[in-house]
Amino acid sequence: MKFNVFLSVIAVLIAGLIGYGFYAANSGEGFVWLITFGSGICMALSLIGILAVSTKGRAGGINIKALSSIFFVVFLISNLVFTFTKIKLAPYVIINGILLLIYAVSTYGIIKSRQ
């Protein structure tokens, strides 16, 4: 598995802009910084999987890109729901944390099955 550094930087910058969008939408909330950084981290990790990761075999790369694309959409929908429903802090942390851990374990499983 290889990382393309340039595309990783681009993915992090795009995720930063998405995080800023969630900051702007939640500017009146008390935990605006958590939503900003939480959405930025979730988006950055999934975008890096979409853009910057390449594997030796073609099937492993396609699986990682498909999984990352699915979780990018799930993270985006999740953060939009939390932004516009003004839900409390604990459900945000728990749901996004569980989703992020499921994404990490699934990606790890794909990487290990290809070695």
Coordinates of N, CA, C and O in Angstrom, one line a residue:
M1 N 0.8 -1.2 0.0 CA 0.0 0.0 0.0 C 0.9 1.2 0.0 O 1.9 1.3 0.7
K2 N 0.6 2.2 -0.9 CA 1.3 3.4 -1.0 C 0.4 4.6 -0.8 O -0.8 4.6 -1.2
F3 N 1.0 5.7 -0.3 CA 0.3 7.0 -0.2 C 0.9 8.0 -1.1 O 2.1 8.1 -1.2
N4 N 0.1 8.7 -1.9 CA 0.5 9.8 -2.7 C 0.5 11.0 -1.8 O -0.6 11.4 -1.4
V5 N 1.6 11.6 -1.5 CA 1.7 12.7 -0.6 C 0.9 13.9 -1.1 O 0.2 14.6 -0.4
F6 N 1.1 14.2 -2.4 CA 0.4 15.4 -3.0 C -1.1 15.3 -2.9 O -1.8 16.2 -2.4
L7 N -1.6 14.1 -3.2 CA -3.1 13.9 -3.2 C -3.5 13.8 -1.7 O -4.7 14.2 -1.4
S8 N -2.7 13.4 -0.8 CA -3.1 13.4 0.6 C -3.2 14.8 1.1 O -4.2 15.1 1.9
V9 N -2.3 15.7 0.7 CA -2.4 17.1 1.1 C -3.7 17.7 0.5 O -4.4 18.5 1.2
I10 N -4.0 17.4 -0.8 CA -5.2 17.9 -1.4 C -6.4 17.4 -0.6 O -7.4 18.2 -0.4
A11 N -6.4 16.2 -0.3 CA -7.6 15.6 0.5 C -7.8 16.3 1.8 O -8.9 16.6 2.2
V12 N -6.7 16.6 2.5 CA -6.8 17.2 3.8 C -7.3 18.7 3.6 O -8.1 19.2 4.4
L13 N -6.8 19.3 2.6 CA -7.3 20.7 2.3 C -8.8 20.7 2.0 O -9.5 21.6 2.4
I14 N -9.2 19.8 1.2 CA -10.7 19.7 0.9 C -11.5 19.4 2.2 O -12.5 20.0 2.4
A15 N -11.0 18.5 3.0 CA -11.6 18.2 4.3 C -11.6 19.4 5.2 O -12.6 19.7 5.9
G16 N -10.6 20.2 5.1 CA -10.6 21.5 5.9 C -11.6 22.4 5.5 O -12.3 23.1 6.3
L17 N -11.8 22.5 4.2 CA -12.9 23.4 3.6 C -14.3 22.9 4.0 O -15.2 23.7 4.3
I18 N -14.5 21.6 4.0 CA -15.7 21.0 4.4 C -15.9 21.3 5.9 O -17.0 21.6 6.3
G19 N -14.9 21.1 6.7 CA -15.0 21.4 8.1 C -15.3 22.8 8.4 O -16.1 23.2 9.3
Y20 N -14.7 23.7 7.6 CA -15.1 25.1 7.7 C -16.6 25.4 7.4 O -17.2 26.2 8.0
G21 N -17.1 24.7 6.4 CA -18.5 24.8 6.1 C -19.4 24.4 7.3 O -20.4 25.0 7.6
F22 N -19.0 23.3 8.0 CA -19.8 22.9 9.1 C -19.6 23.9 10.3 O -20.5 24.1 11.1
Y23 N -18.4 24.5 10.4 CA -18.2 25.6 11.3 C -19.1 26.8 11.1 O -19.8 27.3 12.0
A24 N -19.2 27.2 9.8 CA -20.1 28.3 9.5 C -21.5 28.0 9.7 O -22.3 28.9 10.2
A25 N -21.9 26.8 9.5 CA -23.3 26.4 9.7 C -23.7 26.3 11.2 O -24.8 26.4 11.6
N26 N -22.7 26.0 12.1 CA -22.9 25.8 13.5 C -22.3 27.0 14.3 O -22.0 26.8 15.5
S27 N -22.1 28.1 13.8 CA -21.4 29.2 14.5 C -22.0 29.6 15.8 O -21.4 30.1 16.7
G28 N -23.3 29.4 16.0 CA -24.0 29.7 17.3 C -24.0 28.7 18.3 O -24.4 28.9 19.5
E29 N -23.5 27.5 18.0 CA -23.5 26.3 18.9 C -22.3 26.4 19.9 O -21.3 26.9 19.6
G30 N -22.5 25.7 21.1 CA -21.4 25.7 22.0 C -20.3 24.8 21.7 O -19.2 25.0 22.1
F31 N -20.6 23.7 21.0 CA -19.5 22.8 20.6 C -19.2 22.8 19.1 O -19.0 21.8 18.5
V32 N -19.1 24.0 18.6 CA -18.9 24.2 17.2 C -17.5 23.7 16.8 O -17.3 23.2 15.7
W33 N -16.5 23.8 17.7 CA -15.2 23.4 17.3 C -15.1 21.8 17.2 O -14.3 21.3 16.4
L34 N -15.9 21.2 18.1 CA -15.9 19.7 18.0 C -16.5 19.2 16.7 O -15.9 18.3 16.0
I35 N -17.6 19.9 16.3 CA -18.2 19.5 15.0 C -17.2 19.9 13.8 O -17.1 19.1 12.9
T36 N -16.5 21.0 13.9 CA -15.6 21.4 12.9 C -14.4 20.4 12.8 O -14.2 19.9 11.7
F37 N -13.8 20.0 13.9 CA -12.7 19.1 13.8 C -13.1 17.7 13.6 O -12.5 16.9 12.9
G38 N -14.3 17.3 14.2 CA -14.8 15.9 14.0 C -15.1 15.7 12.5 O -14.8 14.7 11.9
S39 N -15.8 16.6 11.9 CA -16.2 16.5 10.5 C -14.9 16.5 9.6 O -14.8 15.8 8.6
G40 N -14.0 17.4 10.0 CA -12.7 17.5 9.2 C -11.9 16.2 9.2 O -11.4 15.8 8.2
I41 N -11.8 15.6 10.4 CA -11.0 14.4 10.5 C -11.7 13.2 9.8 O -11.1 12.5 9.0
C42 N -13.0 13.1 9.9 CA -13.7 12.0 9.3 C -13.7 12.2 7.7 O -13.4 11.2 7.0
M43 N -13.8 13.4 7.3 CA -13.8 13.6 5.8 C -12.3 13.4 5.3 O -12.2 12.9 4.2
A44 N -11.3 13.9 6.1 CA -10.0 13.7 5.6 C -9.6 12.3 5.5 O -9.0 11.9 4.5
L45 N -9.9 11.5 6.5 CA -9.5 10.1 6.4 C -10.2 9.3 5.2 O -9.6 8.6 4.5
S46 N -11.5 9.6 5.0 CA -12.2 9.0 3.9 C -11.7 9.5 2.5 O -11.6 8.8 1.6
L47 N -11.4 10.8 2.5 CA -10.9 11.4 1.2 C -9.5 10.9 0.9 O -9.1 10.6 -0.3
I48 N -8.7 10.7 1.9 CA -7.3 10.1 1.7 C -7.5 8.7 1.1 O -6.8 8.3 0.2
G49 N -8.5 7.9 1.6 CA -8.7 6.6 1.1 C -9.2 6.6 -0.3 O -8.9 5.7 -1.1
I50 N -10.0 7.6 -0.7 CA -10.5 7.8 -2.1 C -9.4 8.2 -3.0 O -9.2 7.6 -4.1
L51 N -8.6 9.2 -2.6 CA -7.7 9.9 -3.6 C -6.3 9.4 -3.5 O -5.6 9.2 -4.5
A52 N -5.7 9.2 -2.3 CA -4.3 9.0 -2.2 C -3.8 7.6 -1.9 O -2.5 7.4 -1.9
V53 N -4.6 6.7 -1.7 CA -4.1 5.3 -1.4 C -4.1 4.5 -2.7 O -5.1 4.5 -3.4
S54 N -3.0 3.7 -2.8 CA -2.9 2.8 -3.9 C -2.3 1.5 -3.4 O -1.5 1.5 -2.5
T55 N -2.8 0.4 -3.9 CA -2.3 -0.9 -3.5 C -1.7 -1.7 -4.6 O -1.8 -1.3 -5.8
K56 N -1.0 -2.8 -4.3 CA -0.3 -3.6 -5.3 C -1.3 -4.2 -6.3 O -1.2 -4.1 -7.5
G57 N -2.4 -4.8 -5.7 CA -3.4 -5.4 -6.6 C -4.5 -4.5 -6.9 O -4.8 -3.6 -6.2
R58 N -5.1 -4.7 -8.1 CA -6.1 -3.8 -8.5 C -7.4 -3.9 -7.7 O -8.1 -3.0 -7.3
A59 N -7.7 -5.2 -7.3 CA -9.0 -5.4 -6.5 C -8.9 -4.8 -5.2 O -9.9 -4.2 -4.7
G60 N -7.8 -4.8 -4.5 CA -7.7 -4.2 -3.2 C -7.8 -2.7 -3.3 O -8.5 -2.1 -2.4
G61 N -7.3 -2.1 -4.3 CA -7.4 -0.6 -4.5 C -8.9 -0.2 -4.8 O -9.3 0.8 -4.2
I62 N -9.5 -1.0 -5.6 CA -10.9 -0.7 -5.9 C -11.8 -0.9 -4.6 O -12.7 -0.1 -4.4
N63 N -11.5 -1.9 -3.8 CA -12.3 -2.1 -2.6 C -12.1 -1.0 -1.6 O -13.0 -0.5 -1.0
I64 N -10.8 -0.5 -1.5 CA -10.6 0.6 -0.5 C -11.3 1.9 -1.0 O -11.9 2.6 -0.3
K65 N -11.2 2.1 -2.3 CA -11.8 3.3 -2.9 C -13.4 3.3 -2.7 O -14.0 4.2 -2.4
A66 N -13.9 2.1 -3.0 CA -15.4 1.9 -2.8 C -15.8 2.1 -1.4 O -16.8 2.8 -1.1
L67 N -15.1 1.5 -0.5 CA -15.4 1.6 1.0 C -15.2 3.0 1.4 O -16.1 3.6 2.2
S68 N -14.2 3.7 1.0 CA -13.9 5.1 1.4 C -15.0 6.0 0.8 O -15.5 6.9 1.5
S69 N -15.5 5.7 -0.4 CA -16.5 6.5 -1.0 C -17.8 6.4 -0.2 O -18.5 7.4 0.0
I70 N -18.2 5.2 0.1 CA -19.4 4.9 0.9 C -19.3 5.6 2.3 O -20.3 6.3 2.7
F71 N -18.2 5.5 3.0 CA -18.1 6.2 4.3 C -18.0 7.7 4.1 O -18.4 8.4 5.0
F72 N -17.4 8.2 3.0 CA -17.5 9.6 2.9 C -18.9 10.2 2.8 O -19.2 11.1 3.4
V73 N -19.7 9.5 2.0 CA -21.1 9.9 1.9 C -21.8 9.7 3.3 O -22.6 10.6 3.7
V74 N -21.6 8.6 4.0 CA -22.2 8.4 5.3 C -21.7 9.5 6.3 O -22.6 10.0 7.0
F75 N -20.4 9.8 6.3 CA -20.0 10.9 7.2 C -20.6 12.2 6.8 O -21.0 13.0 7.7
L76 N -20.7 12.5 5.5 CA -21.3 13.8 5.1 C -22.8 13.9 5.5 O -23.2 14.9 6.1
I77 N -23.5 12.8 5.3 CA -24.9 12.8 5.7 C -25.1 12.9 7.2 O -25.9 13.7 7.7
S78 N -24.2 12.2 7.9 CA -24.3 12.2 9.4 C -24.0 13.6 9.9 O -24.7 14.1 10.8
N79 N -23.0 14.2 9.4 CA -22.6 15.6 9.9 C -23.7 16.6 9.4 O -24.0 17.6 10.2
L80 N -24.3 16.4 8.3 CA -25.4 17.3 7.9 C -26.6 17.2 8.8 O -27.2 18.2 9.2
V81 N -26.9 15.9 9.2 CA -28.0 15.7 10.1 C -27.7 16.4 11.4 O -28.6 17.0 12.0
F82 N -26.5 16.2 11.9 CA -26.2 16.8 13.2 C -26.1 18.3 13.2 O -26.4 19.0 14.2
T83 N -25.8 18.8 12.0 CA -25.7 20.3 11.9 C -27.1 20.9 11.9 O -27.3 21.9 12.6
F84 N -28.0 20.3 11.2 CA -29.3 21.0 11.0 C -30.4 20.5 12.0 O -31.4 21.1 12.1
T85 N -30.1 19.5 12.8 CA -31.1 19.1 13.8 C -30.7 19.6 15.2 O -31.4 19.5 16.1
K86 N -29.5 20.2 15.3 CA -29.0 20.8 16.6 C -29.1 19.8 17.7 O -29.6 20.0 18.8
I87 N -28.6 18.6 17.4 CA -28.6 17.5 18.4 C -27.5 17.7 19.4 O -26.6 18.5 19.2
K88 N -27.5 17.0 20.5 CA -26.5 17.2 21.6 C -25.2 16.6 21.3 O -25.0 15.9 20.3
L89 N -24.2 16.9 22.2 CA -22.8 16.5 21.9 C -22.6 15.0 22.0 O -21.9 14.5 21.1
A90 N -23.1 14.3 23.0 CA -22.8 12.9 23.2 C -23.2 12.0 22.0 O -22.4 11.2 21.6
P91 N -24.4 12.2 21.5 CA -24.7 11.3 20.3 C -23.8 11.6 19.1 O -23.4 10.7 18.3
Y92 N -23.4 12.9 18.9 CA -22.5 13.2 17.8 C -21.1 12.4 18.0 O -20.7 11.8 17.0
V93 N -20.6 12.5 19.2 CA -19.3 11.8 19.4 C -19.4 10.3 19.3 O -18.6 9.7 18.6
I94 N -20.5 9.8 19.8 CA -20.6 8.3 19.8 C -20.9 7.8 18.4 O -20.2 6.8 18.0
I95 N -21.8 8.4 17.7 CA -22.1 7.9 16.3 C -20.9 8.1 15.4 O -20.6 7.2 14.6
N96 N -20.3 9.3 15.3 CA -19.2 9.5 14.4 C -18.0 8.6 14.8 O -17.3 8.2 14.0
G97 N -17.8 8.5 16.1 CA -16.7 7.6 16.6 C -16.9 6.2 16.2 O -15.9 5.5 15.7
I98 N -18.1 5.6 16.3 CA -18.4 4.3 15.9 C -18.2 4.1 14.4 O -17.6 3.1 13.9
L99 N -18.7 5.1 13.6 CA -18.6 5.0 12.2 C -17.1 5.0 11.8 O -16.7 4.3 10.9
L100 N -16.3 5.9 12.4 CA -14.9 6.0 12.1 C -14.2 4.7 12.4 O -13.3 4.3 11.7
L101 N -14.5 4.1 13.6 CA -13.8 2.8 13.9 C -14.2 1.7 13.0 O -13.4 0.9 12.6
I102 N -15.5 1.7 12.6 CA -15.9 0.6 11.6 C -15.2 0.8 10.3 O -14.7 -0.1 9.7
Y103 N -15.0 2.1 9.9 CA -14.3 2.4 8.6 C -12.8 1.9 8.8 O -12.3 1.3 7.8
A104 N -12.2 2.2 9.9 CA -10.8 1.9 10.1 C -10.6 0.3 10.1 O -9.7 -0.2 9.5
V105 N -11.5 -0.4 10.8 CA -11.4 -1.8 10.9 C -11.6 -2.4 9.5 O -10.9 -3.4 9.1
S106 N -12.6 -1.9 8.8 CA -12.9 -2.5 7.4 C -11.7 -2.2 6.5 O -11.3 -3.1 5.7
T107 N -11.1 -1.0 6.5 CA -10.0 -0.7 5.7 C -8.8 -1.6 6.0 O -8.1 -2.1 5.1
Y108 N -8.6 -1.8 7.3 CA -7.5 -2.7 7.8 C -7.7 -4.1 7.3 O -6.8 -4.8 6.9
G109 N -8.9 -4.6 7.3 CA -9.3 -5.9 6.9 C -9.0 -6.1 5.4 O -8.5 -7.1 4.9
I110 N -9.3 -5.1 4.6 CA -9.0 -5.1 3.1 C -7.5 -5.1 2.9 O -7.0 -5.9 2.1
I111 N -6.8 -4.3 3.6 CA -5.3 -4.2 3.4 C -4.7 -5.6 3.8 O -3.8 -6.1 3.1
K112 N -5.1 -6.1 5.0 CA -4.5 -7.4 5.4 C -4.9 -8.6 4.5 O -4.1 -9.5 4.4
S113 N -6.0 -8.6 3.9 CA -6.4 -9.7 3.1 C -5.7 -9.7 1.8 O -5.6 -10.7 1.1
R114 N -5.1 -8.6 1.4 CA -4.3 -8.5 0.1 C -2.9 -8.8 0.3 O -2.1 -8.7 -0.7
Q115 N -2.4 -9.0 1.5 CA -0.9 -9.2 1.7 C -0.6 -10.6 1.7 O -1.3 -11.5 2.0

